Amino acid sequence: MAALFTGVPPGADALRARVGERWGGLPRLRQVLLPPAPPARLRGHRWLPLDRFDVRRHVAVVNAAAFTGLLGRLVTRALPAGLPPWRLTLVRHADRERFAVVLTAHHALLDGRSLEILLSRLFDGAPGRGARVVRRGTGVRAVGMPGALRPERPERPRPLATLGPGRALPLPPGLRPRPDLAWTEVDADAVRAARRALPGLGATLNEVLLAAAAGALRTVHGDPDRWPGAPRPLYGSFPVDLRAPREDRMLGTVVSAVRVPLPVTAADPGERLAACRGALAAFGPLHGGTDTVRRAVGTAARLGGPWAVRLLASLSCSPGFCPVTCLAFGWPRGPWSLDGRPLERIIPLPPVLAPGTVCLALTDYAGAYTLTAVTRALPGGARRLADALVRELPLLTRRPGPEPASELGAGPAATGRGGSPA
């Protein structure tokens, strides 16, 4: 996760002192991940707690000639072994005379919610350092589908159906996918209009992102009926925070994921948005509740131990099982700053997954929406997918019209406002 600030960046020593003061007492940041003892296939990794972490080895300072390229390298670069797997990077001259603070961590140590908790503890905010931040509800709410799309006998997804294989994103023959990252600013009015496009409570940020992703994938990859695995569904997933209210400030990996079919075969953007609401509503509220992925992980752990969990993890990230991951969240209300320097924007940095997969993340800080695409599919695909999704958002509120032409096989896209692809 990257935080973009205005003003003169702080000094390296000042930032390290702040990190030591505000994070030094957190046991989670002092844990080293050790490899499994022999036989490795039958044993799991182990955590070794340290007395402290070395702030000089964990806080780096760099100058960015190409900010987006630097973000791509930070996302893809492996963290050094033998140290707690997290790093904080101060990026001078990050974007248009701004500076950035970038927090990267291994997912075994910290989930995305943990990154938010840590950064809000490091920054100066309205709630005050160490105070509990009041958050908006997370998870999936139970909402009704529009009457025209409501089935006569609605039923919850069947576990066997939701764990089956699905459609994959097309890749040119012989292509070796490489990680690619792009980020862009998103028009807040377009997001708000899309959220108001559904009746009742309106659309959630998750529903808007999933629907826009479905349309953007059609634009970039062409006719879904020609994708590998058709006519099976194309599955996407989104995270669910499993923390109970009393665990609101817990650090660690306390999330699960929900896999839903994306409406890529629907030609009308409005139909895609309504279908995403229906898919999410079928699960009901998921505030720490059960879901297919979490049940499967628990079953694998009981039946086969670490090797079975590794096998399931490999399956869950495979391009034929769930090639699309979407993350949407709002940063706690501010204003926020770093030693008097105002926070301007939160840039999400989703993980790089298996070849043939894409990750899309959308954040909202004080009405400043930011989208990041991380792909491991078509060359230059991150920028093209991000731009296509931004163009898709206004369409969610319009009547059906001609679809944009496919960009499959097109040359590299021009650099957008968010910087060139990594």
Short mmCIF file of C-alpha atoms in Angstrom, two decimals:
data_model
loop_
_atom_site.label_atom_id
_atom_site.label_comp_id
_atom_site.label_asym_id
_atom_site.label_seq_id
_atom_site.Cartn_x
_atom_site.Cartn_y
_atom_site.Cartn_z
CA MET A 1 0.00 0.00 0.00
CA ALA A 2 1.37 3.42 -0.97
CA ALA A 3 0.44 6.76 0.57
CA LEU A 4 1.03 9.90 -1.50
CA PHE A 5 1.72 13.16 0.35
CA THR A 6 2.19 16.80 -0.61
CA GLY A 7 5.08 18.84 0.70
CA VAL A 8 8.76 18.29 1.43
CA PRO A 9 9.53 14.68 2.40
CA PRO A 10 10.73 14.00 5.95
CA GLY A 11 14.33 13.09 6.63
CA ALA A 12 15.31 9.43 6.73
CA ASP A 13 16.34 9.58 10.39
CA ALA A 14 13.10 11.32 11.38
CA LEU A 15 10.99 8.67 9.62
CA ARG A 16 13.01 5.82 11.16
CA ALA A 17 12.60 7.34 14.59
CA ARG A 18 8.84 7.56 14.07
CA VAL A 19 8.70 3.94 12.91
CA GLY A 20 10.68 2.80 15.95
CA GLU A 21 8.44 4.77 18.31
CA ARG A 22 5.08 3.77 16.86
CA TRP A 23 5.77 0.24 15.57
CA GLY A 24 8.62 -0.94 17.80
CA GLY A 25 6.27 -2.43 20.40
CA LEU A 26 4.23 -4.52 17.94
CA PRO A 27 5.13 -8.23 18.26
CA ARG A 28 3.83 -9.04 14.76
CA LEU A 29 6.54 -6.89 13.15
CA ARG A 30 9.27 -8.76 15.05
CA GLN A 31 8.54 -12.23 13.64
CA VAL A 32 10.76 -14.08 11.16
CA LEU A 33 9.34 -16.85 8.98
CA LEU A 34 11.43 -20.02 9.10
CA PRO A 35 11.24 -22.75 6.43
CA PRO A 36 9.72 -26.11 7.33
CA ALA A 37 11.90 -28.64 9.15
CA PRO A 38 12.52 -31.93 7.32
CA PRO A 39 10.51 -33.53 5.87
CA ALA A 40 9.37 -30.20 4.39
CA ARG A 41 6.33 -31.63 2.57
CA LEU A 42 4.80 -32.78 5.84
CA ARG A 43 5.57 -29.77 8.02
CA GLY A 44 4.59 -26.14 7.97
CA HIS A 45 6.59 -22.93 8.22
CA ARG A 46 7.34 -21.59 11.69
CA TRP A 47 7.43 -18.10 13.18
CA LEU A 48 10.47 -17.06 15.24
CA PRO A 49 9.79 -14.04 17.51
CA LEU A 50 12.63 -11.51 17.85
CA ASP A 51 13.27 -9.05 20.66
CA ARG A 52 13.19 -6.13 18.20
CA PHE A 53 13.55 -5.26 14.53
CA ASP A 54 16.38 -3.18 13.03
CA VAL A 55 14.71 0.01 11.83
CA ARG A 56 17.61 0.81 9.47
CA ARG A 57 17.19 -2.49 7.63
CA HIS A 58 13.42 -2.11 7.38
CA VAL A 59 13.10 1.56 6.34
CA ALA A 60 14.67 2.54 3.01
CA VAL A 61 14.85 5.89 1.20
CA VAL A 62 14.91 6.14 -2.62
CA ASN A 63 14.49 8.74 -5.35
CA ALA A 64 11.98 7.79 -8.04
CA ALA A 65 12.69 8.73 -11.62
CA ALA A 66 9.68 6.57 -12.63
CA PHE A 67 7.29 6.15 -9.71
CA THR A 68 5.00 3.54 -11.26
CA GLY A 69 7.97 1.44 -12.33
CA LEU A 70 9.30 1.59 -8.77
CA LEU A 71 5.95 0.43 -7.40
CA GLY A 72 6.02 -2.50 -9.81
CA ARG A 73 9.47 -3.50 -8.60
CA LEU A 74 8.49 -3.21 -4.95
CA VAL A 75 5.47 -5.47 -5.55
CA THR A 76 7.42 -8.14 -7.43
CA ARG A 77 10.74 -8.12 -5.55
CA ALA A 78 11.16 -10.85 -2.95
CA LEU A 79 11.74 -9.71 0.62
CA PRO A 80 15.14 -10.68 2.13
CA ALA A 81 15.19 -13.95 4.08
CA GLY A 82 16.13 -13.96 7.74
CA LEU A 83 14.28 -10.72 8.58
CA PRO A 84 10.64 -10.01 9.43
CA PRO A 85 9.01 -9.93 5.96
CA TRP A 86 7.98 -6.28 5.69
CA ARG A 87 9.57 -3.07 4.40
CA LEU A 88 8.76 0.64 4.48
CA THR A 89 10.11 2.77 1.61
CA LEU A 90 10.20 6.57 1.54
CA VAL A 91 10.02 7.65 -2.12
CA ARG A 92 11.21 11.19 -2.80
CA HIS A 93 9.88 12.99 -5.93
CA ALA A 94 7.26 10.28 -6.39
CA ASP A 95 4.64 11.98 -8.56
CA ARG A 96 4.23 15.63 -9.57
CA GLU A 97 6.42 16.97 -6.75
CA ARG A 98 4.88 14.64 -4.17
CA PHE A 99 6.54 12.04 -1.99
CA ALA A 100 5.26 8.61 -1.04
CA VAL A 101 5.51 6.14 1.80
CA VAL A 102 5.18 2.54 0.57
CA LEU A 103 4.55 -0.40 2.91
CA THR A 104 5.11 -3.89 1.47
CA ALA A 105 4.75 -7.17 3.36
CA HIS A 106 4.44 -10.88 2.78
CA HIS A 107 0.81 -11.94 2.96
CA ALA A 108 1.69 -14.63 5.52
CA LEU A 109 2.60 -11.81 7.93
CA LEU A 110 0.07 -9.08 7.17
CA ASP A 111 -3.13 -8.73 5.15
CA GLY A 112 -4.37 -5.54 3.50
CA ARG A 113 -6.38 -4.50 6.54
CA SER A 114 -3.20 -4.81 8.64
CA LEU A 115 -1.39 -2.43 6.29
CA GLU A 116 -4.14 0.12 6.85
CA ILE A 117 -3.91 -0.36 10.63
CA LEU A 118 -0.14 0.11 10.60
CA LEU A 119 -0.11 3.17 8.36
CA SER A 120 -2.91 4.86 10.30
CA ARG A 121 -0.82 4.26 13.44
CA LEU A 122 2.24 5.77 11.74
CA PHE A 123 0.43 8.81 10.35
CA ASP A 124 -1.23 11.63 12.27
CA GLY A 125 -5.00 11.48 11.94
CA ALA A 126 -8.15 12.98 13.33
CA PRO A 127 -8.78 10.02 15.69
CA GLY A 128 -5.35 10.50 17.27
CA ARG A 129 -2.44 8.10 17.44
CA GLY A 130 -3.41 4.75 18.89
CA ALA A 131 -7.12 5.62 18.93
CA ARG A 132 -9.62 3.20 17.48
CA VAL A 133 -10.70 4.18 13.99
CA VAL A 134 -14.42 3.85 13.41
CA ARG A 135 -14.86 1.94 10.17
CA ARG A 136 -17.71 1.44 7.81
CA GLY A 137 -19.14 -2.06 7.60
CA THR A 138 -17.26 -4.65 5.55
CA GLY A 139 -18.34 -7.90 3.99
CA VAL A 140 -21.35 -8.56 1.78
CA ARG A 141 -24.74 -7.22 2.72
CA ALA A 142 -27.94 -9.08 2.00
CA VAL A 143 -29.78 -7.07 -0.65
CA GLY A 144 -32.62 -7.89 -3.00
CA MET A 145 -32.12 -8.37 -6.71
CA PRO A 146 -34.05 -6.25 -9.21
CA GLY A 147 -37.44 -7.81 -9.90
CA ALA A 148 -36.67 -8.69 -13.52
CA LEU A 149 -33.59 -10.67 -12.47
CA ARG A 150 -34.94 -12.28 -9.30
CA PRO A 151 -35.22 -16.07 -9.63
CA GLU A 152 -38.46 -17.73 -8.59
CA ARG A 153 -36.66 -19.86 -6.02
CA PRO A 154 -33.43 -18.15 -4.97
CA GLU A 155 -30.90 -20.55 -3.52
CA ARG A 156 -27.46 -20.25 -2.02
CA PRO A 157 -24.50 -21.31 -4.15
CA ARG A 158 -23.76 -25.03 -4.03
CA PRO A 159 -20.25 -25.79 -2.68
CA LEU A 160 -19.39 -28.31 -5.41
CA ALA A 161 -20.43 -25.87 -8.13
CA THR A 162 -18.48 -22.98 -6.63
CA LEU A 163 -15.32 -25.09 -6.25
CA GLY A 164 -15.32 -26.33 -9.86
CA PRO A 165 -13.09 -25.04 -12.66
CA GLY A 166 -14.09 -22.03 -14.71
CA ARG A 167 -13.19 -19.99 -17.75
CA ALA A 168 -9.65 -18.61 -18.17
CA LEU A 169 -8.40 -15.38 -19.72
CA PRO A 170 -6.97 -15.85 -23.23
CA LEU A 171 -3.22 -15.63 -23.77
CA PRO A 172 -1.45 -15.52 -27.14
CA PRO A 173 0.31 -18.81 -27.94
CA GLY A 174 3.89 -18.98 -26.74
CA LEU A 175 3.54 -15.90 -24.51
CA ARG A 176 5.43 -15.91 -21.22
CA PRO A 177 3.37 -13.61 -18.98
CA ARG A 178 5.34 -11.08 -16.93
CA PRO A 179 4.13 -9.00 -13.97
CA ASP A 180 2.87 -5.55 -14.92
CA LEU A 181 1.48 -2.71 -12.77
CA ALA A 182 -0.36 0.52 -13.55
CA TRP A 183 -2.35 2.93 -11.42
CA THR A 184 -4.63 5.83 -12.25
CA GLU A 185 -6.87 8.41 -10.68
CA VAL A 186 -10.60 7.67 -10.97
CA ASP A 187 -13.36 10.22 -11.40
CA ALA A 188 -15.27 10.32 -8.11
CA ASP A 189 -18.51 11.43 -9.80
CA ALA A 190 -18.44 8.34 -12.04
CA VAL A 191 -18.07 6.07 -9.01
CA ARG A 192 -20.86 7.81 -7.11
CA ALA A 193 -23.19 7.66 -10.12
CA ALA A 194 -22.50 3.95 -10.55
CA ARG A 195 -23.25 3.32 -6.88
CA ARG A 196 -26.59 5.12 -7.30
CA ALA A 197 -27.48 3.15 -10.43
CA LEU A 198 -29.15 0.30 -8.53
CA PRO A 199 -32.41 0.77 -6.60
CA GLY A 200 -32.72 0.62 -2.84
CA LEU A 201 -29.45 0.98 -0.94
CA GLY A 202 -27.53 1.39 -4.18
CA ALA A 203 -24.47 -0.58 -5.23
CA THR A 204 -21.56 -1.34 -2.94
CA LEU A 205 -18.01 -0.48 -3.96
CA ASN A 206 -17.36 -4.22 -4.42
CA GLU A 207 -20.32 -4.57 -6.79
CA VAL A 208 -19.22 -1.57 -8.85
CA LEU A 209 -15.63 -2.82 -9.14
CA LEU A 210 -16.65 -6.37 -10.08
CA ALA A 211 -19.11 -5.11 -12.74
CA ALA A 212 -16.61 -2.64 -14.18
CA ALA A 213 -13.94 -5.35 -14.20
CA ALA A 214 -16.21 -7.66 -16.19
CA GLY A 215 -16.72 -4.99 -18.84
CA ALA A 216 -13.04 -4.01 -18.94
CA LEU A 217 -12.00 -7.64 -19.44
CA ARG A 218 -14.39 -7.88 -22.42
CA THR A 219 -12.76 -4.78 -23.91
CA VAL A 220 -9.18 -5.99 -23.44
CA HIS A 221 -9.59 -9.72 -24.19
CA GLY A 222 -12.41 -9.80 -26.74
CA ASP A 223 -15.39 -12.15 -27.08
CA PRO A 224 -15.74 -14.19 -23.82
CA ASP A 225 -17.15 -17.14 -25.78
CA ARG A 226 -13.69 -17.59 -27.29
CA TRP A 227 -11.90 -17.68 -23.94
CA PRO A 228 -10.45 -21.00 -22.72
CA GLY A 229 -12.93 -23.02 -20.68
CA ALA A 230 -16.08 -21.46 -22.15
CA PRO A 231 -19.01 -21.82 -21.55
CA ARG A 232 -18.08 -22.25 -17.88
CA PRO A 233 -18.20 -19.05 -15.77
CA LEU A 234 -15.28 -16.69 -15.38
CA TYR A 235 -14.70 -16.48 -11.63
CA GLY A 236 -13.54 -13.50 -9.64
CA SER A 237 -12.83 -13.22 -5.94
CA PHE A 238 -12.81 -10.49 -3.32
CA PRO A 239 -11.53 -10.54 0.28
CA VAL A 240 -13.68 -10.61 3.40
CA ASP A 241 -12.32 -9.33 6.71
CA LEU A 242 -12.94 -11.98 9.39
CA ARG A 243 -12.12 -9.75 12.36
CA ALA A 244 -14.82 -9.49 15.00
CA PRO A 245 -15.62 -5.96 16.28
CA ARG A 246 -13.44 -6.51 19.36
CA GLU A 247 -10.55 -7.50 17.03
CA ASP A 248 -10.74 -4.36 14.92
CA ARG A 249 -7.03 -3.50 15.44
CA MET A 250 -5.64 -7.04 15.12
CA LEU A 251 -2.55 -7.43 12.95
CA GLY A 252 -1.99 -10.57 10.90
CA THR A 253 -3.74 -12.40 8.09
CA VAL A 254 -7.37 -12.51 9.21
CA VAL A 255 -9.15 -12.54 5.86
CA SER A 256 -10.79 -15.03 3.59
CA ALA A 257 -12.00 -14.79 0.00
CA VAL A 258 -15.31 -15.27 -1.76
CA ARG A 259 -15.39 -16.56 -5.36
CA VAL A 260 -18.27 -15.41 -7.56
CA PRO A 261 -19.00 -15.76 -11.29
CA LEU A 262 -18.40 -12.53 -13.20
CA PRO A 263 -21.07 -11.54 -15.77
CA VAL A 264 -18.65 -11.26 -18.71
CA THR A 265 -21.21 -12.70 -21.14
CA ALA A 266 -23.72 -9.89 -20.49
CA ALA A 267 -23.46 -7.22 -23.19
CA ASP A 268 -25.22 -4.43 -21.25
CA PRO A 269 -23.16 -2.72 -18.49
CA GLY A 270 -26.30 -2.18 -16.42
CA GLU A 271 -27.07 -5.89 -16.58
CA ARG A 272 -23.53 -6.64 -15.44
CA LEU A 273 -23.96 -4.40 -12.39
CA ALA A 274 -27.31 -5.99 -11.49
CA ALA A 275 -25.81 -9.46 -11.95
CA CYS A 276 -22.95 -8.64 -9.57
CA ARG A 277 -25.46 -7.57 -6.95
CA GLY A 278 -27.34 -10.83 -7.44
CA ALA A 279 -24.16 -12.90 -7.16
CA LEU A 280 -23.11 -11.21 -3.93
CA ALA A 281 -26.61 -11.20 -2.45
CA ALA A 282 -26.79 -14.98 -2.94
CA PHE A 283 -24.11 -15.37 -0.26
CA GLY A 284 -25.92 -13.23 2.28
CA PRO A 285 -24.00 -11.32 4.98
CA LEU A 286 -20.36 -12.40 5.23
CA HIS A 287 -19.17 -10.49 8.27
CA GLY A 288 -16.87 -13.26 9.43
CA GLY A 289 -19.27 -15.93 8.19
CA THR A 290 -18.46 -19.06 6.23
CA ASP A 291 -17.63 -19.13 2.55
CA THR A 292 -16.45 -21.73 0.10
CA VAL A 293 -12.75 -20.84 0.09
CA ARG A 294 -12.43 -20.70 3.88
CA ARG A 295 -14.32 -24.00 4.27
CA ALA A 296 -12.05 -25.62 1.70
CA VAL A 297 -8.89 -24.39 3.43
CA GLY A 298 -10.12 -25.68 6.77
CA THR A 299 -10.97 -29.07 5.28
CA ALA A 300 -7.56 -29.34 3.61
CA ALA A 301 -5.80 -28.52 6.86
CA ARG A 302 -7.75 -31.23 8.71
CA LEU A 303 -7.29 -33.88 6.04
CA GLY A 304 -3.76 -33.47 4.80
CA GLY A 305 -1.81 -30.90 6.78
CA PRO A 306 0.51 -28.32 5.17
CA TRP A 307 0.91 -30.14 1.83
CA ALA A 308 -2.85 -30.14 1.26
CA VAL A 309 -3.11 -26.44 2.08
CA ARG A 310 -0.28 -25.69 -0.37
CA LEU A 311 -2.04 -27.73 -3.04
CA LEU A 312 -5.30 -25.84 -2.48
CA ALA A 313 -3.48 -22.49 -2.50
CA SER A 314 -1.93 -23.38 -5.84
CA LEU A 315 -5.36 -24.34 -7.20
CA SER A 316 -7.09 -21.21 -5.90
CA CYS A 317 -4.59 -18.95 -7.71
CA SER A 318 -4.66 -20.91 -10.96
CA PRO A 319 -5.93 -19.10 -14.09
CA GLY A 320 -8.65 -21.70 -14.66
CA PHE A 321 -10.05 -21.51 -11.12
CA CYS A 322 -10.14 -17.80 -10.27
CA PRO A 323 -8.16 -15.56 -12.64
CA VAL A 324 -9.59 -12.23 -11.39
CA THR A 325 -9.17 -10.70 -7.91
CA CYS A 326 -10.88 -7.44 -6.91
CA LEU A 327 -10.23 -5.39 -3.77
CA ALA A 328 -12.30 -2.31 -2.87
CA PHE A 329 -12.05 -0.37 0.39
CA GLY A 330 -12.33 3.08 1.86
CA TRP A 331 -9.58 4.68 3.97
CA PRO A 332 -10.78 5.90 7.40
CA ARG A 333 -11.95 9.48 7.52
CA GLY A 334 -9.26 12.05 8.19
CA PRO A 335 -7.72 14.39 7.60
CA TRP A 336 -4.45 12.46 7.79
CA SER A 337 -0.90 13.76 7.60
CA LEU A 338 2.73 12.83 8.21
CA ASP A 339 4.37 15.34 10.52
CA GLY A 340 2.24 18.14 9.05
CA ARG A 341 2.41 16.99 5.42
CA PRO A 342 -1.15 16.28 4.15
CA LEU A 343 -2.09 12.84 2.86
CA GLU A 344 -3.43 13.25 -0.67
CA ARG A 345 -4.08 9.73 -1.98
CA ILE A 346 -3.92 6.04 -1.07
CA ILE A 347 -2.60 3.80 -3.86
CA PRO A 348 -3.42 0.12 -3.35
CA LEU A 349 -0.78 -2.43 -4.40
CA PRO A 350 -2.45 -5.80 -4.93
CA PRO A 351 -0.29 -8.93 -5.07
CA VAL A 352 1.16 -10.56 -8.18
CA LEU A 353 -0.49 -13.96 -8.58
CA ALA A 354 -0.08 -16.84 -11.04
CA PRO A 355 0.43 -16.38 -14.81
CA GLY A 356 -2.85 -15.65 -16.54
CA THR A 357 -4.35 -13.73 -13.60
CA VAL A 358 -5.19 -10.09 -12.88
CA CYS A 359 -5.72 -8.13 -9.66
CA LEU A 360 -7.70 -4.89 -9.48
CA ALA A 361 -7.86 -2.65 -6.41
CA LEU A 362 -9.92 0.50 -5.84
CA THR A 363 -9.50 2.80 -2.85
CA ASP A 364 -11.35 5.87 -1.62
CA TYR A 365 -9.64 8.46 0.55
CA ALA A 366 -11.70 11.60 1.13
CA GLY A 367 -13.36 11.23 -2.28
CA ALA A 368 -10.05 10.68 -4.10
CA TYR A 369 -10.52 7.32 -5.83
CA THR A 370 -7.46 5.44 -7.05
CA LEU A 371 -7.37 2.27 -9.14
CA THR A 372 -4.41 -0.09 -9.45
CA ALA A 373 -4.16 -3.00 -11.88
CA VAL A 374 -1.58 -5.76 -11.48
CA THR A 375 -1.58 -8.27 -14.32
CA ARG A 376 0.35 -11.32 -15.35
CA ALA A 377 -1.22 -11.82 -18.73
CA LEU A 378 -0.91 -9.67 -21.89
CA PRO A 379 2.20 -7.47 -22.33
CA GLY A 380 1.30 -3.95 -21.24
CA GLY A 381 -2.00 -5.34 -20.00
CA ALA A 382 -2.07 -3.46 -16.70
CA ARG A 383 -2.34 -0.01 -18.31
CA ARG A 384 -4.86 -1.17 -20.90
CA LEU A 385 -7.00 -2.89 -18.27
CA ALA A 386 -6.90 0.10 -15.91
CA ASP A 387 -7.84 2.53 -18.69
CA ALA A 388 -10.64 0.22 -19.90
CA LEU A 389 -12.06 -0.03 -16.38
CA VAL A 390 -12.06 3.75 -15.96
CA ARG A 391 -13.97 4.06 -19.25
CA GLU A 392 -16.38 1.35 -18.12
CA LEU A 393 -17.50 3.12 -14.93
CA PRO A 394 -19.72 5.76 -16.62
CA LEU A 395 -21.30 3.05 -18.78
CA LEU A 396 -22.76 1.35 -15.71
CA THR A 397 -25.35 4.13 -15.54
CA ARG A 398 -26.20 4.34 -19.26
CA ARG A 399 -28.57 2.51 -21.55
CA PRO A 400 -27.20 -0.22 -23.82
CA GLY A 401 -25.06 0.97 -26.70
CA PRO A 402 -22.36 -0.27 -29.09
CA GLU A 403 -19.55 -2.13 -27.33
CA PRO A 404 -16.00 -0.80 -27.65
CA ALA A 405 -13.76 -2.80 -29.96
CA SER A 406 -11.52 -5.44 -28.43
CA GLU A 407 -7.94 -4.43 -27.69
CA LEU A 408 -6.63 -7.99 -27.92
CA GLY A 409 -3.41 -7.99 -29.87
CA ALA A 410 -3.06 -4.20 -29.89
CA GLY A 411 0.32 -2.61 -29.38
CA PRO A 412 1.46 -1.01 -26.11
CA ALA A 413 -0.90 1.66 -24.86
CA ALA A 414 0.14 5.25 -24.43
CA THR A 415 1.19 6.34 -20.98
CA GLY A 416 -1.74 7.54 -18.88
CA ARG A 417 -1.82 10.05 -16.08
CA GLY A 418 -0.95 7.46 -13.46
CA GLY A 419 2.43 6.74 -15.09
CA SER A 420 3.68 4.10 -17.49
CA PRO A 421 3.37 0.37 -16.81
CA ALA A 422 6.05 -1.21 -14.69
#
